[in-house]
Coordinates of C-alpha atoms in Angstrom, one line a residue:
Chain P
M1 CA 21.0 -21.1 -7.7
T2 CA 24.5 -20.9 -6.4
A3 CA 27.2 -18.5 -6.6
R4 CA 29.9 -18.4 -9.2
R5 CA 33.1 -19.8 -7.6
L6 CA 35.9 -17.4 -7.9
S7 CA 38.8 -19.9 -7.7
G8 CA 42.2 -18.6 -7.1
K9 CA 43.9 -21.2 -9.2
P10 CA 43.4 -19.8 -12.7
V11 CA 44.4 -16.3 -11.4
A12 CA 47.5 -17.6 -10.0
D13 CA 48.2 -19.5 -13.3
E14 CA 47.8 -16.3 -15.2
I15 CA 50.3 -14.6 -12.9
R16 CA 52.8 -17.5 -13.2
A17 CA 52.4 -17.3 -17.0
K18 CA 53.3 -13.6 -16.9
T19 CA 56.2 -14.4 -14.6
A20 CA 57.6 -17.1 -16.7
H21 CA 57.6 -14.8 -19.7
M22 CA 59.6 -12.1 -17.9
V23 CA 62.0 -14.5 -16.3
E24 CA 62.7 -15.8 -19.8
N25 CA 63.4 -12.3 -20.9
L26 CA 65.6 -11.7 -18.0
N27 CA 67.6 -14.8 -18.4
R28 CA 68.1 -14.0 -22.1
D29 CA 69.9 -10.8 -20.7
G30 CA 71.8 -12.9 -18.4
F31 CA 70.0 -11.9 -15.4
K32 CA 68.7 -13.9 -12.5
A33 CA 65.9 -12.7 -10.2
K34 CA 66.2 -13.3 -6.5
V35 CA 64.2 -13.0 -3.4
A36 CA 65.4 -13.2 0.1
V37 CA 63.3 -14.2 3.1
L38 CA 64.3 -13.3 6.7
L39 CA 63.0 -16.0 8.9
A40 CA 63.5 -15.2 12.6
T41 CA 61.0 -17.7 14.1
K42 CA 60.9 -21.5 14.6
N43 CA 57.1 -21.4 14.3
E44 CA 56.2 -24.5 12.1
A45 CA 53.3 -22.9 10.3
T46 CA 55.5 -20.1 9.3
A47 CA 58.2 -22.4 8.1
W48 CA 55.6 -24.2 6.1
Y49 CA 54.6 -20.9 4.4
V50 CA 58.2 -20.0 3.6
R51 CA 58.8 -23.4 2.1
S52 CA 55.8 -22.6 -0.2
I53 CA 57.6 -19.5 -1.3
E54 CA 60.8 -21.4 -1.9
R55 CA 58.9 -24.0 -4.0
A56 CA 57.0 -21.2 -6.0
A57 CA 60.4 -19.5 -6.6
A58 CA 62.0 -22.7 -7.8
Q59 CA 59.3 -23.6 -10.1
Q60 CA 59.7 -20.3 -11.9
G61 CA 63.4 -20.1 -12.0
V62 CA 63.8 -17.5 -9.4
E63 CA 66.4 -17.9 -6.7
C64 CA 65.1 -17.7 -3.1
Q65 CA 67.5 -17.4 -0.2
V66 CA 66.0 -18.1 3.2
L67 CA 68.1 -16.5 6.0
Q68 CA 67.3 -18.6 9.0
M69 CA 67.8 -16.2 12.1
P70 CA 65.7 -17.7 14.9
E71 CA 65.8 -15.6 18.1
A72 CA 67.8 -12.9 16.3
G73 CA 67.8 -9.5 18.2
Q74 CA 67.1 -6.0 16.7
D75 CA 70.7 -5.2 15.8
Q76 CA 71.2 -8.5 13.9
L77 CA 68.0 -8.0 12.0
V78 CA 68.9 -4.4 11.2
A79 CA 72.4 -5.6 9.9
A80 CA 70.6 -8.3 7.7
I81 CA 68.1 -6.0 6.2
T82 CA 70.8 -3.4 5.4
A83 CA 72.9 -6.0 3.8
L84 CA 70.1 -7.2 1.7
N85 CA 69.3 -3.7 0.6
E86 CA 72.9 -3.3 -0.5
D87 CA 73.2 -6.7 -2.2
K88 CA 72.7 -6.1 -5.9
S89 CA 71.9 -9.7 -6.6
V90 CA 68.7 -9.5 -4.3
H91 CA 65.7 -7.9 -5.9
G92 CA 63.0 -8.8 -3.3
I93 CA 63.0 -8.7 0.4
I94 CA 60.4 -10.5 2.6
L95 CA 60.7 -9.9 6.5
Q96 CA 58.7 -12.9 7.5
T97 CA 56.5 -12.4 10.7
P98 CA 56.2 -13.3 13.5
L99 CA 59.4 -11.8 14.8
P100 CA 61.1 -12.7 18.1
E101 CA 59.5 -10.9 21.2
G102 CA 61.1 -7.5 22.0
V103 CA 61.9 -6.8 18.4
D104 CA 60.7 -3.4 17.1
T105 CA 58.9 -4.5 13.8
A106 CA 58.0 -1.0 12.9
A107 CA 61.7 0.2 12.9
L108 CA 62.6 -2.8 10.9
V109 CA 60.1 -2.6 8.0
Q110 CA 60.9 1.0 7.5
L111 CA 64.5 -0.1 6.7
I112 CA 63.4 -2.0 3.7
D113 CA 64.3 -0.5 0.4
P114 CA 61.0 0.4 -1.2
A115 CA 62.3 -0.9 -4.6
K116 CA 62.8 -4.3 -2.9
D117 CA 59.8 -4.3 -0.6
I118 CA 57.8 -6.8 -2.6
D119 CA 55.2 -7.5 0.1
G120 CA 54.7 -3.9 0.8
A121 CA 55.8 -4.0 4.5
N122 CA 57.4 -0.5 4.7
P123 CA 54.8 2.1 5.5
L124 CA 56.5 4.3 2.8
S125 CA 55.3 1.6 0.3
L126 CA 51.7 2.1 1.6
G127 CA 52.1 6.0 1.4
R128 CA 53.5 5.9 -2.1
L129 CA 50.6 3.6 -3.1
S130 CA 48.1 6.0 -1.5
V131 CA 49.4 9.0 -3.5
G132 CA 49.6 7.1 -6.7
Q133 CA 53.4 6.6 -6.8
P134 CA 55.0 3.3 -8.0
A135 CA 55.1 0.8 -5.0
F136 CA 54.4 -2.9 -4.2
A137 CA 51.2 -3.5 -2.3
P138 CA 51.1 -6.4 0.2
A139 CA 50.6 -9.6 -1.8
T140 CA 47.3 -10.4 0.0
A141 CA 45.7 -7.1 -0.7
R142 CA 46.9 -7.3 -4.3
S143 CA 45.5 -10.7 -4.6
V144 CA 41.9 -9.6 -4.1
V145 CA 42.3 -7.1 -7.0
E146 CA 43.8 -9.8 -9.2
I147 CA 40.8 -12.1 -8.6
L148 CA 38.4 -9.2 -9.3
E149 CA 40.1 -8.3 -12.5
H150 CA 40.7 -11.9 -13.6
Y151 CA 37.0 -12.6 -13.5
R152 CA 36.2 -9.2 -15.1
I153 CA 34.2 -7.9 -12.1
P154 CA 33.9 -4.1 -12.6
I155 CA 35.5 -2.1 -10.0
A156 CA 35.3 1.5 -11.4
G157 CA 32.3 3.4 -10.0
Q158 CA 31.2 0.4 -7.8
H159 CA 30.7 0.4 -4.1
V160 CA 33.1 -1.8 -2.4
A161 CA 32.8 -2.7 1.3
V162 CA 36.2 -3.6 2.8
V163 CA 35.7 -5.2 6.1
G164 CA 38.9 -5.0 8.1
R165 CA 41.5 -2.2 8.5
S166 CA 44.7 -4.0 8.9
A167 CA 48.0 -2.6 7.5
V168 CA 48.5 -5.8 5.4
V169 CA 45.0 -6.0 3.8
G170 CA 42.3 -3.6 4.6
K171 CA 44.2 -0.5 4.2
P172 CA 46.3 -1.1 1.2
L173 CA 43.3 -2.8 -0.5
A174 CA 41.2 0.4 0.0
Q175 CA 44.1 2.3 -1.9
L176 CA 44.2 -0.2 -4.6
L177 CA 40.5 0.0 -5.1
L178 CA 40.3 3.9 -4.9
Q179 CA 43.1 3.9 -7.5
R180 CA 40.6 1.9 -9.8
D181 CA 37.8 4.4 -9.1
A182 CA 35.7 2.3 -6.6
T183 CA 33.9 4.1 -3.9
V184 CA 35.3 2.4 -0.8
S185 CA 33.6 1.9 2.5
I186 CA 36.1 0.7 5.2
C187 CA 34.3 -1.3 8.0
H188 CA 35.7 -2.9 11.1
S189 CA 34.8 -4.2 14.4
R190 CA 33.5 -0.8 15.6
T191 CA 31.1 -0.5 12.6
A192 CA 27.6 -0.4 14.2
Q193 CA 25.7 -2.2 11.4
L194 CA 27.8 -4.1 9.1
A195 CA 24.8 -4.9 6.8
D196 CA 24.3 -1.2 6.2
F197 CA 27.5 -1.3 4.2
T198 CA 27.8 -4.9 2.9
R199 CA 24.2 -5.2 1.6
P200 CA 24.2 -2.1 -0.7
A201 CA 27.9 -2.8 -1.9
A202 CA 28.5 -4.4 -5.3
I203 CA 31.5 -6.1 -3.8
T204 CA 32.3 -7.1 -0.2
V205 CA 35.8 -8.0 0.9
M206 CA 35.9 -9.9 4.3
A207 CA 39.4 -9.4 5.9
V208 CA 39.0 -9.4 9.7
G209 CA 40.0 -12.9 10.8
R210 CA 36.7 -14.0 12.4
A211 CA 35.3 -17.3 11.3
N212 CA 32.0 -17.2 9.5
L213 CA 31.2 -13.4 10.4
L214 CA 29.4 -12.7 7.2
T215 CA 26.1 -14.5 6.7
S216 CA 23.4 -14.4 4.1
Q217 CA 21.7 -11.7 6.3
E218 CA 24.4 -9.1 5.3
V219 CA 24.6 -9.7 1.6
A220 CA 22.4 -9.0 -1.4
D221 CA 21.5 -11.5 -4.4
S222 CA 23.8 -9.3 -6.5
S223 CA 26.8 -9.3 -4.1
V224 CA 30.2 -10.4 -5.2
V225 CA 32.1 -11.6 -2.0
I226 CA 35.8 -12.1 -1.6
D227 CA 36.9 -13.9 1.5
V228 CA 40.4 -13.1 2.8
G229 CA 39.9 -14.8 6.1
T230 CA 42.0 -17.7 7.3
N231 CA 40.6 -19.1 10.5
V232 CA 40.8 -22.5 12.0
D233 CA 37.4 -23.8 13.3
E234 CA 36.7 -26.0 16.3
A235 CA 37.0 -29.1 14.0
G236 CA 40.5 -27.9 13.0
Q237 CA 39.3 -27.0 9.6
L238 CA 40.5 -24.0 7.6
V239 CA 37.6 -21.6 7.2
G240 CA 37.1 -18.0 6.0
D241 CA 35.4 -15.0 7.4
V242 CA 32.4 -15.8 5.3
H243 CA 29.8 -18.4 6.4
A244 CA 30.0 -20.0 3.0
A245 CA 27.1 -22.5 3.5
S246 CA 24.6 -19.7 3.9
V247 CA 26.2 -17.0 1.5
Q248 CA 27.0 -19.3 -1.3
P249 CA 23.4 -20.1 -2.3
K250 CA 22.4 -16.4 -2.3
V251 CA 25.1 -14.2 -3.9
R252 CA 26.3 -13.8 -7.4
A253 CA 30.0 -14.9 -6.8
L254 CA 32.2 -16.0 -3.9
S255 CA 35.8 -16.8 -3.5
P256 CA 36.3 -19.9 -1.6
V257 CA 38.5 -20.6 1.5
P258 CA 40.7 -22.6 0.9
G259 CA 41.3 -22.2 -2.8
G260 CA 40.7 -18.5 -3.3
V261 CA 42.9 -15.5 -2.2
G262 CA 45.5 -17.6 -0.5
T263 CA 46.2 -19.5 -3.7
V264 CA 47.3 -16.3 -5.3
T265 CA 49.6 -14.6 -2.8
T266 CA 52.7 -16.7 -3.3
A267 CA 52.5 -16.4 -7.1
L268 CA 52.3 -12.5 -6.6
L269 CA 55.3 -12.5 -4.4
I270 CA 57.3 -14.2 -7.1
W271 CA 55.8 -11.9 -9.8
H272 CA 56.7 -8.8 -7.7
T273 CA 60.3 -10.1 -7.3
V274 CA 60.6 -10.5 -11.1
Q275 CA 59.2 -7.0 -11.6
A276 CA 61.6 -5.6 -9.2
A277 CA 64.5 -7.4 -11.0
A278 CA 63.2 -6.2 -14.4
K279 CA 63.4 -2.6 -13.1
V280 CA 67.0 -3.1 -12.1
C281 CA 67.8 -4.7 -15.4
E282 CA 66.2 -2.0 -17.4
S283 CA 68.1 0.7 -15.6
I284 CA 71.4 -1.2 -16.2
M285 CA 70.7 -1.5 -19.9
W286 CA 69.5 2.2 -19.9
R287 CA 73.0 3.2 -18.5
G288 CA 74.7 0.9 -21.1
E289 CA 76.5 -1.1 -18.4
P290 CA 77.3 -4.9 -18.6
M291 CA 74.8 -7.0 -16.7
T292 CA 77.6 -8.2 -14.4
T293 CA 77.5 -4.9 -12.7
C294 CA 74.4 -6.1 -10.8
R295 CA 75.9 -9.2 -9.2
Chain A
M1 CA 15.6 25.7 12.4
T2 CA 19.1 26.3 11.2
A3 CA 22.4 24.3 11.6
R4 CA 24.7 24.9 14.4
R5 CA 27.6 27.0 13.0
L6 CA 30.9 25.1 13.5
S7 CA 33.1 28.2 13.5
G8 CA 36.9 27.5 13.2
K9 CA 37.8 30.5 15.5
P10 CA 37.3 28.8 18.9
V11 CA 38.9 25.8 17.6
A12 CA 42.0 27.7 16.5
D13 CA 42.0 29.6 19.8
E14 CA 42.2 26.4 21.7
I15 CA 45.1 25.3 19.6
R16 CA 46.9 28.5 19.9
A17 CA 46.3 28.3 23.8
K18 CA 48.0 24.8 23.9
T19 CA 50.8 26.1 21.6
A20 CA 51.5 29.1 23.8
H21 CA 51.7 26.8 26.9
M22 CA 54.2 24.6 25.2
V23 CA 56.3 27.5 23.8
E24 CA 56.5 28.8 27.3
N25 CA 57.9 25.5 28.5
L26 CA 60.4 25.4 25.7
N27 CA 61.6 28.8 26.2
R28 CA 62.1 28.1 29.9
D29 CA 64.4 25.4 28.9
G30 CA 66.1 28.0 26.6
F31 CA 64.8 26.4 23.5
K32 CA 63.3 28.1 20.5
A33 CA 60.9 26.4 18.0
K34 CA 61.4 27.3 14.4
V35 CA 59.5 26.5 11.0
A36 CA 61.1 27.0 7.6
V37 CA 59.0 27.6 4.6
L38 CA 60.4 26.9 1.1
L39 CA 58.7 29.3 -1.2
A40 CA 59.7 28.7 -4.9
T41 CA 56.8 30.6 -6.6
K42 CA 55.9 34.3 -7.0
N43 CA 52.2 33.5 -7.0
E44 CA 50.5 36.3 -5.0
A45 CA 47.9 34.1 -3.5
T46 CA 50.6 31.8 -2.1
A47 CA 52.7 34.7 -0.9
W48 CA 49.7 35.9 1.1
Y49 CA 49.3 32.4 2.6
V50 CA 52.8 32.2 3.5
R51 CA 52.7 35.6 5.2
S52 CA 49.8 34.4 7.2
I53 CA 52.0 31.5 8.5
E54 CA 54.7 34.1 9.3
R55 CA 52.2 36.2 11.2
A56 CA 50.9 33.2 13.1
A57 CA 54.5 32.1 14.0
A58 CA 55.3 35.6 15.2
Q59 CA 52.3 35.8 17.4
Q60 CA 53.2 32.6 19.1
G61 CA 56.8 33.4 19.5
V62 CA 57.9 30.8 17.0
E63 CA 60.7 31.7 14.5
C64 CA 59.7 31.4 10.8
Q65 CA 62.2 31.5 8.0
V66 CA 60.9 32.0 4.6
L67 CA 63.4 30.9 1.8
Q68 CA 62.6 32.9 -1.3
M69 CA 63.6 30.6 -4.3
P70 CA 61.4 31.7 -7.2
E71 CA 62.2 29.6 -10.3
A72 CA 64.6 27.3 -8.4
G73 CA 65.3 24.0 -10.1
Q74 CA 65.4 20.4 -8.8
D75 CA 68.9 20.4 -7.6
Q76 CA 68.6 23.7 -5.6
L77 CA 65.5 22.5 -4.0
V78 CA 67.0 19.1 -3.1
A79 CA 70.0 21.0 -1.7
A80 CA 67.6 23.3 0.3
I81 CA 65.6 20.4 1.8
T82 CA 68.7 18.6 2.7
A83 CA 70.1 21.6 4.4
L84 CA 66.9 22.1 6.4
N85 CA 66.8 18.6 7.4
E86 CA 70.3 18.8 8.8
D87 CA 69.8 22.2 10.4
K88 CA 69.2 21.4 14.2
S89 CA 67.6 24.8 14.7
V90 CA 64.8 24.1 12.3
H91 CA 62.0 21.9 13.6
G92 CA 59.3 22.1 10.9
I93 CA 59.7 22.3 7.1
I94 CA 56.9 23.3 4.8
L95 CA 57.6 22.9 0.9
Q96 CA 55.1 25.4 -0.3
T97 CA 53.2 24.6 -3.5
P98 CA 53.0 25.4 -6.4
L99 CA 56.6 24.5 -7.4
P100 CA 58.1 25.7 -10.6
E101 CA 57.3 23.8 -13.7
G102 CA 59.4 20.7 -14.4
V103 CA 60.2 20.1 -10.8
D104 CA 59.6 16.6 -9.5
T105 CA 57.5 17.3 -6.5
A106 CA 57.1 13.6 -5.6
A107 CA 60.8 13.2 -5.3
L108 CA 61.3 16.4 -3.2
V109 CA 58.5 15.7 -0.6
Q110 CA 60.1 12.3 0.0
L111 CA 63.2 14.0 1.1
I112 CA 61.6 15.8 4.0
D113 CA 62.6 14.4 7.4
P114 CA 59.3 12.8 8.8
A115 CA 60.2 14.3 12.1
K116 CA 60.1 17.8 10.5
D117 CA 57.3 17.0 8.2
I118 CA 54.7 19.2 9.9
D119 CA 52.3 19.4 6.9
G120 CA 52.5 15.7 6.3
A121 CA 53.8 16.0 2.6
N122 CA 56.1 13.0 2.5
P123 CA 54.2 9.8 1.7
L124 CA 56.0 8.1 4.5
S125 CA 54.1 10.4 6.9
L126 CA 50.7 9.3 5.2
G127 CA 52.0 5.6 5.4
R128 CA 53.0 5.9 9.0
L129 CA 49.7 7.6 9.9
S130 CA 47.9 4.6 8.1
V131 CA 49.6 2.0 10.1
G132 CA 49.3 3.9 13.5
Q133 CA 52.9 5.2 13.9
P134 CA 53.5 8.7 15.0
A135 CA 53.4 11.1 12.1
F136 CA 52.1 14.6 11.2
A137 CA 49.0 14.7 9.1
P138 CA 48.5 17.4 6.5
A139 CA 47.2 20.5 8.5
T140 CA 43.9 20.7 6.5
A141 CA 42.9 17.0 7.1
R142 CA 43.7 17.4 10.8
S143 CA 41.8 20.6 11.0
V144 CA 38.6 18.6 10.2
V145 CA 39.2 16.4 13.2
E146 CA 40.1 19.2 15.5
I147 CA 36.7 20.8 14.6
L148 CA 34.7 17.7 15.3
E149 CA 36.5 17.0 18.6
H150 CA 36.2 20.6 19.7
Y151 CA 32.5 20.6 19.2
R152 CA 32.2 17.1 20.8
I153 CA 30.8 15.4 17.7
P154 CA 31.1 11.7 18.3
I155 CA 33.4 9.9 15.7
A156 CA 33.8 6.5 17.0
G157 CA 31.3 4.0 15.6
Q158 CA 29.9 6.7 13.4
H159 CA 29.6 6.6 9.6
V160 CA 31.7 9.4 7.9
A161 CA 31.4 10.1 4.2
V162 CA 34.6 11.6 3.1
V163 CA 34.0 13.2 -0.3
G164 CA 37.3 13.7 -2.1
R165 CA 40.4 11.5 -2.4
S166 CA 43.3 13.9 -2.5
A167 CA 46.7 13.3 -0.8
V168 CA 46.4 16.4 1.2
V169 CA 42.8 15.9 2.5
G170 CA 40.7 12.9 1.6
K171 CA 43.1 10.2 2.2
P172 CA 44.9 11.3 5.3
L173 CA 41.6 12.3 6.8
A174 CA 40.2 8.8 6.2
Q175 CA 43.1 7.5 8.2
L176 CA 42.7 9.9 11.0
L177 CA 39.0 9.0 11.2
L178 CA 39.7 5.2 11.1
Q179 CA 42.2 5.7 13.9
R180 CA 39.2 7.1 15.8
D181 CA 37.0 4.1 14.9
A182 CA 34.8 5.8 12.4
T183 CA 33.4 3.7 9.5
V184 CA 34.7 5.7 6.5
S185 CA 33.2 5.8 3.1
I186 CA 35.6 7.5 0.5
C187 CA 33.6 9.0 -2.3
H188 CA 34.9 11.0 -5.3
S189 CA 34.0 12.2 -8.8
R190 CA 33.4 8.6 -10.0
T191 CA 31.0 7.8 -7.1
A192 CA 27.7 6.9 -8.9
Q193 CA 25.2 8.3 -6.4
L194 CA 26.8 10.6 -3.8
A195 CA 23.5 10.7 -1.9
D196 CA 23.8 7.0 -1.2
F197 CA 26.7 7.7 1.0
T198 CA 26.1 11.3 2.4
R199 CA 22.4 10.8 3.4
P200 CA 23.0 7.9 5.7
A201 CA 26.2 9.3 7.1
A202 CA 26.4 10.9 10.5
I203 CA 29.1 13.3 9.2
T204 CA 29.9 14.4 5.6
V205 CA 33.4 16.1 4.8
M206 CA 33.3 17.9 1.5
A207 CA 36.9 18.1 0.0
V208 CA 36.7 18.1 -3.8
G209 CA 37.0 21.6 -4.8
R210 CA 33.7 22.0 -6.6
A211 CA 31.6 25.1 -5.6
N212 CA 28.1 24.3 -4.1
L213 CA 28.4 20.6 -5.0
L214 CA 26.6 19.3 -1.9
T215 CA 22.9 20.5 -1.7
S216 CA 20.1 19.8 0.7
Q217 CA 19.1 16.8 -1.5
E218 CA 22.3 14.9 -0.4
V219 CA 21.9 15.4 3.3
A220 CA 19.8 14.3 6.2
D221 CA 18.3 16.4 9.0
S222 CA 20.6 14.7 11.4
S223 CA 23.8 15.4 9.2
V224 CA 26.9 17.1 10.5
V225 CA 28.7 18.7 7.4
I226 CA 32.3 19.9 7.3
D227 CA 33.2 22.0 4.3
V228 CA 36.8 21.9 3.2
G229 CA 36.3 23.4 -0.2
T230 CA 37.7 26.8 -1.1
N231 CA 36.4 27.8 -4.5
V232 CA 35.9 31.3 -6.0
D233 CA 32.5 31.9 -7.6
E234 CA 31.5 33.9 -10.5
A235 CA 31.1 37.0 -8.3
G236 CA 34.7 36.6 -7.0
Q237 CA 33.5 35.4 -3.6
L238 CA 35.1 32.6 -1.5
V239 CA 32.6 29.6 -1.5
G240 CA 32.9 26.1 -0.3
D241 CA 31.9 22.6 -1.7
V242 CA 28.6 22.9 0.2
H243 CA 25.6 25.0 -1.1
A244 CA 25.2 26.7 2.2
A245 CA 22.0 28.4 1.5
S246 CA 20.2 25.1 1.0
V247 CA 22.0 22.9 3.4
Q248 CA 22.2 25.2 6.4
P249 CA 18.5 25.4 7.1
K250 CA 18.4 21.5 6.9
V251 CA 21.2 19.9 8.7
R252 CA 22.3 19.7 12.4
A253 CA 25.6 21.5 12.0
L254 CA 27.8 23.0 9.4
S255 CA 31.3 24.5 9.2
P256 CA 31.2 27.6 7.3
V257 CA 33.4 28.9 4.3
P258 CA 35.1 31.2 5.1
G259 CA 35.5 30.9 8.8
G260 CA 35.6 27.2 9.2
V261 CA 38.4 24.8 8.4
G262 CA 40.7 27.3 6.8
T263 CA 40.7 29.3 10.0
V264 CA 42.3 26.2 11.8
T265 CA 45.1 25.1 9.4
T266 CA 47.6 27.9 10.1
A267 CA 47.3 27.5 14.0
L268 CA 47.8 23.7 13.4
L269 CA 51.0 24.2 11.4
I270 CA 52.6 26.2 14.3
W271 CA 51.3 23.7 16.8
H272 CA 52.9 20.9 14.8
T273 CA 56.3 22.9 14.8
V274 CA 56.2 23.2 18.5
Q275 CA 55.2 19.6 19.0
A276 CA 58.3 18.6 16.7
A277 CA 60.5 21.0 18.7
A278 CA 59.3 19.6 21.9
K279 CA 60.3 16.1 20.8
V280 CA 63.8 17.3 20.0
C281 CA 63.9 19.1 23.4
E282 CA 62.9 15.9 25.2
S283 CA 65.4 13.8 23.6
I284 CA 68.2 16.2 24.3
M285 CA 67.2 16.3 28.1
W286 CA 66.9 12.6 28.0
R287 CA 70.5 12.3 26.9
G288 CA 71.4 14.8 29.5
E289 CA 73.1 17.1 27.0
P290 CA 73.0 20.9 27.3
M291 CA 70.3 22.7 25.2
T292 CA 72.8 24.4 23.1
T293 CA 73.6 21.1 21.2
C294 CA 70.6 21.7 19.2
R295 CA 71.5 25.1 17.6

């Protein structure tokens, strides 16, 4: 026996289809969705990632404006975010990390208008999510839920072990799962016996960033395992937090790395942008104003 | 054998002593801490609670201004919160619930300046807490941690079952415990088998508001149990979420109801107010301005 492969491709395809449908509606109303990416690093891996966002936007007829600001200081970044908040033609803002040294990231993300915070970077978004108010979750956290829901894996009433407590994955994911009535155990590097949580769990999500941490020892036959890790091993290969060779033959289902969660995140960023745009569009129509007021 | 009684009184006493010391320092600098309570209900139980805050403030030499606004509407409450945010003599703001029917509580709490949000009502406070930025937690959630720390009950590396996922207790408490390196399981009404989590847990916190829910069946001999519940039973008595008669003879330690968590919260609200005032005081001194600039 081998685990069912929870590929990200059909999940992303489904999101792209929803997005396309909504873009069509928006265009019919003379409305164009737009995402802005603040890029303040010359890091090549980051530039590659931002190009993948640009490509995804272009494919869906969504505008993508990349603001190249390498070595920008705090004041310039504050000004840039403030301008994007005020720019009615921009519906989504991504403040791409890493930021230049010496920049106060916490102060910057808190400036992002929650209505445009399509990657859930502002702690207000996380707080709103936690108390059940409308907010965008970080795309990676949200991708995990999209995969589970696409493959009809029950969440309500299930025990989910979330391994990792980062602000971008573990913590917002725990909130998304609680919203869906899961019982959530949040584990991390200080958890004494990981297996005490992952073995009884119906679903285990690995999001710690340690290559091959989860082995067949820590999972049950009935486990569904979602791998959020993206690590580069000694051979230069992209590997997850799950030791796939040992886990795959044992468990019920496993999302691969690459080809799993990572495949979904970019599609979600564009989907969030289009959702944010639709909300603006709705409120303009509600007020009976012409669409041109938003440009 | 019977459980060690984790009384709230010495915990509150310790907090009051810290508060008194800080008030003394503030007064020496010609500075007076002040908390404002917005009271928009005529509910007698609520009025009683607010009087207990007034008394606690008075005992510590902290000003307490209660704004009686029964039946106030949204606009009046928005105006009141905005004025308190701007009032430099006010360091802590409590928007007391329940609010009049028809009022949008979510919109109101989001207005409270996080620096004055001493009961952690603004979701931004919860978000900031979650990502490890300075913020006040709701006093009840914080009380649980104060009790554990006062009685030197280890948290780091321990499994804590938090039963309840409210925005005022369960969710912020989970964040406070994660900060302290606990492995946290968040359980609730949809958790299939509560005992699966509470029996193996080193610490169980009950915060669901269901009288006598936790019995000896769901705990181990080694359990430490904190009872946040305040329910009124058929005989009109205040009882917790823990069936104390069956749990007390079995477990290692138990916080009583009444006399446990509830005893600590008011002291914490005043402590938070004084902390907020001290921060303002510090920044004034830092800028080299006279203390009178803050009145």
